[in-house]
CSV table of C-alpha atoms and ligand atoms in Angstrom, one decimal:
chain,number,residue,atom,x,y,z
A,1,MET,CA,99.3,91.4,12.8
A,2,TRP,CA,98.5,87.7,13.2
A,3,LYS,CA,95.8,88.9,15.6
A,4,SER,CA,94.1,90.9,13.0
A,5,LEU,CA,94.3,88.4,10.2
A,6,ARG,CA,92.8,85.5,12.3
A,7,ILE,CA,89.5,88.0,13.2
A,8,LEU,CA,89.6,89.6,9.3
A,9,LEU,CA,89.9,85.2,8.3
A,10,LEU,CA,86.5,84.8,10.8
A,11,LEU,CA,84.9,87.9,9.7
A,12,LEU,CA,84.9,86.6,6.0
A,13,VAL,CA,83.6,83.0,6.9
A,14,LEU,CA,80.8,84.7,9.3
A,15,ALA,CA,80.1,86.9,5.8
A,16,ALA,CA,80.1,83.8,3.3
A,17,VAL,CA,77.3,82.0,5.8
A,18,ALA,CA,75.5,84.7,6.2
A,19,LEU,CA,75.9,85.4,1.9
A,20,ASP,CA,75.0,81.4,1.4
A,21,ALA,CA,71.9,81.6,3.8
A,22,TRP,CA,70.9,84.7,1.7
A,23,LEU,CA,71.1,83.6,-1.3
A,24,ASP,CA,69.0,80.6,-0.3
A,25,ARG,CA,66.6,82.1,0.8
A,26,ILE,CA,66.2,84.5,-3.2
A,27,ALA,CA,66.2,81.5,-4.9
A,28,THR,CA,63.9,79.4,-2.7
A,29,GLN,CA,61.4,82.8,-2.2
A,30,SER,CA,61.3,84.2,-5.7
A,31,TRP,CA,58.2,81.5,-7.1
A,32,ARG,CA,60.3,82.3,-10.2
A,33,GLU,CA,61.0,79.6,-11.8
A,34,THR,CA,60.0,75.9,-10.3
A,35,LEU,CA,61.8,74.7,-6.9
A,36,TRP,CA,63.4,71.2,-7.5
A,37,VAL,CA,62.5,69.6,-4.2
A,38,GLY,CA,63.9,65.6,-4.0
A,39,ILE,CA,62.1,62.9,-1.8
A,40,PHE,CA,65.1,60.2,-0.7
A,41,PRO,CA,63.2,57.8,0.8
A,42,LEU,CA,64.6,55.1,3.6
A,43,ASN,CA,63.8,52.4,5.5
A,44,GLY,CA,63.9,54.3,8.9
A,45,ASP,CA,62.9,50.9,11.0
A,46,ALA,CA,64.3,48.5,8.5
A,47,SER,CA,61.3,46.4,8.9
A,48,PRO,CA,60.3,44.2,6.0
A,49,GLN,CA,56.8,46.1,5.5
A,50,ALA,CA,58.7,49.7,4.8
A,51,GLN,CA,61.2,47.6,2.3
A,52,ARG,CA,57.8,46.1,0.7
A,53,TYR,CA,56.1,49.5,1.0
A,54,LEU,CA,59.2,51.0,-0.6
A,55,ALA,CA,59.7,48.7,-3.4
A,56,GLY,CA,56.7,49.9,-5.1
A,57,LEU,CA,56.7,53.4,-4.5
A,58,SER,CA,57.1,56.3,-7.3
A,59,ALA,CA,57.3,59.3,-7.9
A,60,GLN,CA,53.6,59.5,-8.7
A,61,ASP,CA,52.6,58.9,-5.4
A,62,PHE,CA,53.8,62.8,-4.9
A,63,ALA,CA,52.0,64.4,-6.7
A,64,PRO,CA,49.4,65.9,-4.7
A,65,ILE,CA,52.2,67.7,-3.0
A,66,GLU,CA,52.9,69.6,-6.2
A,67,ASP,CA,49.4,69.9,-6.7
A,68,PHE,CA,48.3,71.5,-4.1
A,69,LEU,CA,51.2,74.2,-4.0
A,70,ALA,CA,50.0,74.3,-7.4
A,71,ARG,CA,46.7,75.0,-6.7
A,72,GLU,CA,46.9,77.4,-3.2
A,73,GLY,CA,49.6,79.5,-5.9
A,74,HIS,CA,47.0,80.3,-8.0
A,75,ARG,CA,44.6,81.6,-5.7
A,76,TYR,CA,47.2,83.7,-4.2
A,77,GLY,CA,48.1,84.7,-7.9
A,78,LEU,CA,51.4,83.1,-8.4
A,79,GLN,CA,52.4,83.2,-12.2
A,80,LEU,CA,54.1,80.1,-12.2
A,81,ASP,CA,52.1,76.7,-13.2
A,82,LEU,CA,54.3,74.5,-11.3
A,83,PRO,CA,55.7,76.1,-8.3
A,84,VAL,CA,57.3,72.9,-7.3
A,85,HIS,CA,58.5,70.0,-8.6
A,86,ILE,CA,59.2,67.2,-6.6
A,87,GLU,CA,61.9,64.7,-7.7
A,88,LEU,CA,62.0,60.9,-6.3
A,89,TYR,CA,65.4,59.4,-5.3
A,90,PRO,CA,66.4,56.0,-5.2
A,91,GLN,CA,66.0,54.5,-1.3
A,92,GLY,CA,69.2,55.7,0.4
A,93,GLY,CA,71.5,53.4,2.7
A,94,GLN,CA,72.2,55.8,6.3
A,95,LEU,CA,69.4,57.0,8.1
A,96,PRO,CA,70.0,61.3,9.0
A,97,PRO,CA,71.1,62.4,12.8
A,98,ALA,CA,68.5,61.9,15.0
A,99,LEU,CA,67.7,64.7,17.3
A,100,ALA,CA,68.5,63.6,21.6
A,101,PRO,CA,64.9,64.7,22.3
A,102,GLY,CA,65.5,67.4,24.9
A,103,ALA,CA,68.1,68.5,23.0
A,104,GLY,CA,69.2,72.6,24.7
A,105,PRO,CA,69.8,76.0,21.8
A,106,LEU,CA,73.5,73.8,21.6
A,107,GLY,CA,72.1,70.5,20.7
A,108,VAL,CA,69.8,71.9,18.2
A,109,ALA,CA,72.3,73.3,16.1
A,110,TRP,CA,75.1,71.2,16.3
A,111,TRP,CA,72.2,68.1,15.2
A,112,SER,CA,71.1,70.4,12.1
A,113,LEU,CA,75.4,71.0,11.3
A,114,LYS,CA,76.1,66.9,11.5
A,115,LEU,CA,72.2,67.1,9.5
A,116,ARG,CA,73.5,69.4,6.9
A,117,TRP,CA,76.8,67.6,6.6
A,118,PHE,CA,74.5,64.5,5.9
A,119,ALA,CA,72.2,65.7,3.2
A,120,LEU,CA,75.4,67.2,1.2
A,121,HIS,CA,76.5,63.5,0.8
A,122,ALA,CA,73.2,62.0,1.0
A,123,SER,CA,71.8,63.8,-2.1
A,124,GLN,CA,75.0,63.1,-4.1
A,125,VAL,CA,73.4,60.7,-6.5
A,126,PRO,CA,75.1,59.6,-9.4
A,127,GLY,CA,73.6,60.4,-12.7
A,128,ARG,CA,71.0,63.0,-11.4
A,129,ALA,CA,71.2,66.7,-10.4
A,130,PRO,CA,71.1,67.2,-6.6
A,131,PRO,CA,67.7,69.0,-5.9
A,132,ARG,CA,67.3,72.3,-4.6
A,133,ILE,CA,65.3,71.5,-1.5
A,134,ARG,CA,66.3,68.0,-0.2
A,135,VAL,CA,63.5,65.9,2.1
A,136,PHE,CA,64.7,62.7,3.6
A,137,VAL,CA,62.2,60.5,4.4
A,138,LEU,CA,61.9,57.8,7.1
A,139,TYR,CA,59.1,55.0,6.2
A,140,HIS,CA,57.9,52.8,8.9
A,141,ASP,CA,55.5,50.2,9.9
A,142,PRO,CA,52.3,51.1,12.1
A,143,SER,CA,52.3,48.1,14.0
A,144,VAL,CA,55.3,48.9,15.0
A,145,LEU,CA,54.8,52.2,15.5
A,146,ALA,CA,52.2,53.8,16.7
A,147,HIS,CA,53.4,57.6,16.8
A,148,ALA,CA,55.8,59.0,14.6
A,149,PRO,CA,58.8,60.6,16.3
A,150,ASP,CA,59.0,64.7,15.5
A,151,SER,CA,59.6,65.6,11.6
A,152,HIS,CA,61.8,69.0,11.0
A,153,GLY,CA,62.4,71.1,7.8
A,154,LEU,CA,64.9,73.9,8.3
A,155,GLN,CA,65.3,76.5,6.4
A,156,LYS,CA,69.1,77.2,6.7
A,157,GLY,CA,70.4,74.2,4.6
A,158,LEU,CA,67.2,73.3,3.3
A,159,VAL,CA,66.7,70.3,4.5
A,160,ALA,CA,63.8,68.4,5.6
A,161,VAL,CA,64.0,65.0,7.7
A,162,VAL,CA,59.8,63.6,7.6
A,163,HIS,CA,58.9,60.4,9.7
A,164,ALA,CA,56.3,58.5,7.2
A,165,PHE,CA,54.3,55.3,7.2
A,166,ALA,CA,54.7,52.7,4.9
A,167,ASP,CA,51.4,52.2,4.3
A,168,ARG,CA,49.3,53.1,1.2
A,169,THR,CA,46.3,54.1,2.7
A,170,MET,CA,48.3,56.5,4.7
A,171,ASN,CA,49.8,58.2,1.6
A,172,GLY,CA,47.6,61.1,1.9
A,173,SER,CA,48.2,62.2,5.0
A,174,ASN,CA,52.5,61.6,5.1
A,175,ASP,CA,52.0,64.0,2.0
A,176,ILE,CA,50.5,66.5,4.1
A,177,VAL,CA,53.2,65.7,6.6
A,178,ILE,CA,55.8,66.1,3.9
A,179,ALA,CA,54.5,69.3,2.6
A,180,HIS,CA,54.0,71.6,6.1
A,181,GLU,CA,58.2,70.2,6.5
A,182,LEU,CA,58.8,71.8,2.6
A,183,LEU,CA,56.4,75.1,4.0
A,184,HIS,CA,59.1,75.4,7.2
A,185,THR,CA,62.4,75.1,4.5
A,186,VAL,CA,60.9,77.9,2.5
A,187,GLY,CA,59.9,79.8,5.9
A,188,ALA,CA,57.0,79.1,7.3
A,189,SER,CA,56.3,78.6,10.7
A,190,ASP,CA,54.1,76.4,13.1
A,191,LYS,CA,50.2,77.3,13.2
A,192,TYR,CA,49.1,75.0,16.1
A,193,ASP,CA,50.1,75.3,19.6
A,194,LEU,CA,53.4,72.7,20.6
A,195,SER,CA,51.9,71.4,23.5
A,196,SER,CA,48.4,70.2,22.8
A,197,GLY,CA,48.5,70.2,18.9
A,198,ALA,CA,45.8,72.6,18.7
A,199,PRO,CA,45.2,75.0,16.0
A,200,LEU,CA,46.0,78.5,16.5
A,201,PHE,CA,43.5,80.7,16.1
A,202,PRO,CA,43.2,83.0,13.3
A,203,ILE,CA,46.4,82.2,11.5
A,204,GLY,CA,46.5,78.6,11.9
A,205,PHE,CA,42.6,78.0,10.8
A,206,ALA,CA,41.5,77.1,7.0
A,207,ASP,CA,38.4,79.3,7.4
A,208,PRO,CA,38.9,81.6,10.7
A,209,ASP,CA,35.7,84.0,9.5
A,210,ARG,CA,33.6,81.2,9.3
A,211,ARG,CA,29.6,81.4,11.1
A,212,PRO,CA,29.6,79.4,13.3
A,213,LEU,CA,33.1,78.8,13.6
A,214,TYR,CA,33.0,75.1,14.0
A,215,PRO,CA,33.5,72.4,12.7
A,216,GLN,CA,36.1,73.8,10.0
A,217,THR,CA,36.0,71.6,7.0
A,218,GLU,CA,39.8,72.2,6.1
A,219,ALA,CA,42.9,72.4,7.7
A,220,GLU,CA,45.8,75.3,7.8
A,221,ILE,CA,48.9,73.8,6.6
A,222,MET,CA,50.6,74.8,9.0
A,223,ALA,CA,48.5,74.0,11.7
A,224,GLY,CA,48.0,70.2,10.0
A,225,ARG,CA,44.9,69.9,11.8
A,226,LEU,CA,41.0,71.2,11.6
A,227,ALA,CA,39.4,72.0,14.4
A,228,LEU,CA,36.3,70.7,14.5
A,229,SER,CA,35.4,72.2,18.2
A,230,ALA,CA,37.5,74.1,20.4
A,231,GLN,CA,38.6,70.8,22.0
A,232,GLU,CA,38.4,68.6,18.8
A,233,TRP,CA,40.6,68.5,15.7
A,234,GLU,CA,41.7,66.0,13.9
A,235,MET,CA,44.2,65.8,11.0
A,236,PRO,CA,42.6,65.9,7.3
A,237,ARG,CA,43.0,62.4,5.1
A,238,SER,CA,44.4,64.3,1.9
A,239,LEU,CA,45.4,67.5,1.0
A,240,SER,CA,42.9,67.9,-0.9
A,241,ARG,CA,41.4,69.7,2.3
A,242,VAL,CA,44.1,71.7,3.4
A,243,VAL,CA,44.8,75.6,2.1
A,244,VAL,CA,47.9,77.9,2.5
A,245,GLY,CA,46.3,80.5,4.9
A,246,ARG,CA,47.6,84.1,4.6
A,247,GLN,CA,50.1,84.3,7.2
A,248,THR,CA,51.5,81.1,5.5
A,249,ALA,CA,51.7,83.0,2.0
A,250,LEU,CA,53.2,86.0,3.7
A,251,GLU,CA,55.8,84.8,5.4
A,252,ILE,CA,57.0,82.2,2.1
A,253,ARG,CA,56.5,85.3,0.0
A,254,TRP,CA,53.7,84.3,-2.6
A,255,THR,CA,51.9,87.9,-1.4
A,256,HIS,CA,52.6,90.9,0.4
B,301,ZN,ZN1,56.6,72.3,11.8
């Protein structure tokens, strides 16, 4: 009797978790109303440079991401003027849990649970409605850190952690990273070689039919880089030279 009750309870919890993930998916992939995305800026390295940068940050700095998704959405026939609205929240004081390098599947699962728990609390800002998708952006002084740590976007939990540079001249590339992780949360997968960083052909190319194929002039957002040749690739300066490729559009249900 008690044993079956325990099993029933466990099944109910699992069903609730599955239902929750399914509802999140429907809400973020229907594209019938504007999706609210919250940016939660953080001082990633406790540096004065990042603090100065954060003081000058405004919602306008993220407008290119809204414009990019509106422009690309229209290209796929989306009947929505603004697919994504970005809302800037005040700077937070606590950093999200870090994923240990080389963490196994169990370590990743545990980290993602901790991250969701963190996001639940960190996105409660008095007087502000919580957004559907939470993006925590950790700004670093570029003179201290040459390469930003890996950023992550999770579809389960609708939360992303982005490492960005506290330098206004790098706003364009920061926006590319934020848009990339944001699209992970709505179901897009990576389209670059995880070991070399090379865009995958054809799905990671903005124009896979181009003749000659190289150099590509634009990047696919989930590849993040445009191929200059078979051996060279670079990140564009801004989202004006980035597109949402057909495979990504399929994954996020912009097209069928
Ligand atoms: Zn990615």
